[in-house]
Each structure stands twice: as structure tokens, then as C-alpha cells.
Amino acid sequence: RTDGNAKPCVFSMQMDASWKSSREEMGFGWSLHRREGTQIMHGSSAEAPMNSILEAEAIALL
């Protein structure tokens, strides 16, 4: 059964990556927010080796 007055649950995710070429390392962070802006969860990680910032950004999206 569907309630005609129910609003869909909408989330937004923000993420960013960084890359240090001299060490071939990348780091990234992300945060998940509800529609009204309340943060639900967040996280970060680091990976190596990475060959470029483009590779780092692509890995962060996964």
C-alpha cells in the first residue's frame, strides 16, 4: 500500500579525493546527508599506489 502523502526519501552524497604525486598516494572522504542537510554518516580512506589524480577520483567514486 502506498500513502499518497508520503514524501520520497532523498539523500545527497559529497565526496572528494586528493593525490600526492611524489608518494603516489591518494586519500578521499565522503559524507551522506538527508534532504534537510542532516549528516547521516561519513568516512575516509587512503590508497597507494595511485598513478594520477584522475585515477584517484575514479577510485573514490567506487
Coordinates of N, CA and C in Angstrom, one line a residue, residues 20-53:
K20 N 48.9 12.7 -4.0 CA 50.2 13.3 -3.7 C 51.2 12.6 -4.7
S21 N 51.6 13.3 -5.8 CA 52.3 12.7 -6.8 C 53.7 12.1 -6.4
S22 N 54.3 12.8 -5.5 CA 55.7 12.4 -5.0 C 55.6 11.1 -4.3
R23 N 54.5 10.7 -3.7 CA 54.4 9.5 -3.0 C 53.4 8.5 -3.6
E24 N 52.8 8.9 -4.7 CA 51.8 8.1 -5.5 C 50.7 7.6 -4.5
E25 N 50.2 8.5 -3.6 CA 49.2 8.1 -2.7 C 48.0 9.0 -2.9
M26 N 46.8 8.4 -2.6 CA 45.6 9.2 -2.7 C 44.8 9.0 -1.4
G27 N 44.0 10.0 -1.1 CA 43.1 10.0 0.0 C 41.7 10.5 -0.4
F28 N 40.7 10.0 0.2 CA 39.4 10.5 -0.1 C 38.4 10.5 1.1
G29 N 37.4 11.3 1.0 CA 36.4 11.4 2.0 C 35.1 11.5 1.4
W30 N 34.0 11.1 2.2 CA 32.7 11.2 1.7 C 31.7 11.5 2.9
S31 N 30.6 12.1 2.6 CA 29.6 12.2 3.6 C 28.2 12.1 3.0
L32 N 27.3 11.5 3.7 CA 25.9 11.2 3.2 C 25.0 12.1 4.1
H33 N 24.1 12.9 3.4 CA 23.2 13.8 4.1 C 21.7 13.5 3.7
R34 N 20.8 13.8 4.6 CA 19.4 13.8 4.3 C 19.0 15.0 3.6
R35 N 17.8 15.0 3.0 CA 17.3 16.1 2.2 C 17.5 17.5 3.0
E36 N 17.2 17.5 4.3 CA 17.3 18.8 5.0 C 18.7 19.1 5.4
G37 N 19.7 18.3 5.1 CA 21.1 18.6 5.3 C 21.7 17.9 6.5
T38 N 20.9 17.1 7.3 CA 21.5 16.4 8.4 C 22.4 15.3 7.9
Q39 N 23.6 15.3 8.5 CA 24.6 14.3 8.1 C 24.2 12.9 8.7
I40 N 24.2 11.9 7.9 CA 23.8 10.6 8.3 C 25.1 9.8 8.7
M41 N 26.0 9.8 7.8 CA 27.3 9.1 8.0 C 28.4 9.7 7.2
H42 N 29.6 9.4 7.5 CA 30.8 9.9 6.7 C 31.9 8.9 6.9
G43 N 32.9 9.1 6.0 CA 34.1 8.2 6.1 C 35.2 8.7 5.2
S44 N 36.4 8.1 5.4 CA 37.5 8.4 4.6 C 38.5 7.2 4.5
S45 N 39.4 7.3 3.6 CA 40.3 6.2 3.4 C 41.5 6.7 2.6
A46 N 42.6 5.9 2.6 CA 43.8 6.2 1.8 C 44.2 5.0 1.0
E47 N 44.7 5.2 -0.2 CA 45.1 4.1 -1.0 C 46.5 4.4 -1.7
A48 N 47.3 3.4 -1.9 CA 48.5 3.5 -2.7 C 48.8 2.2 -3.4
P49 N 49.5 2.2 -4.5 CA 49.9 3.3 -5.3 C 48.8 3.8 -6.2
M50 N 48.8 5.1 -6.5 CA 47.9 5.7 -7.5 C 48.7 6.4 -8.5
N51 N 48.4 6.3 -9.8 CA 49.2 7.0 -10.8 C 48.9 8.4 -11.1
S52 N 47.7 8.8 -10.8 CA 47.2 10.2 -11.2 C 46.0 10.6 -10.4
I53 N 45.8 11.9 -10.4 CA 44.6 12.4 -9.7 C 43.3 11.9 -10.4

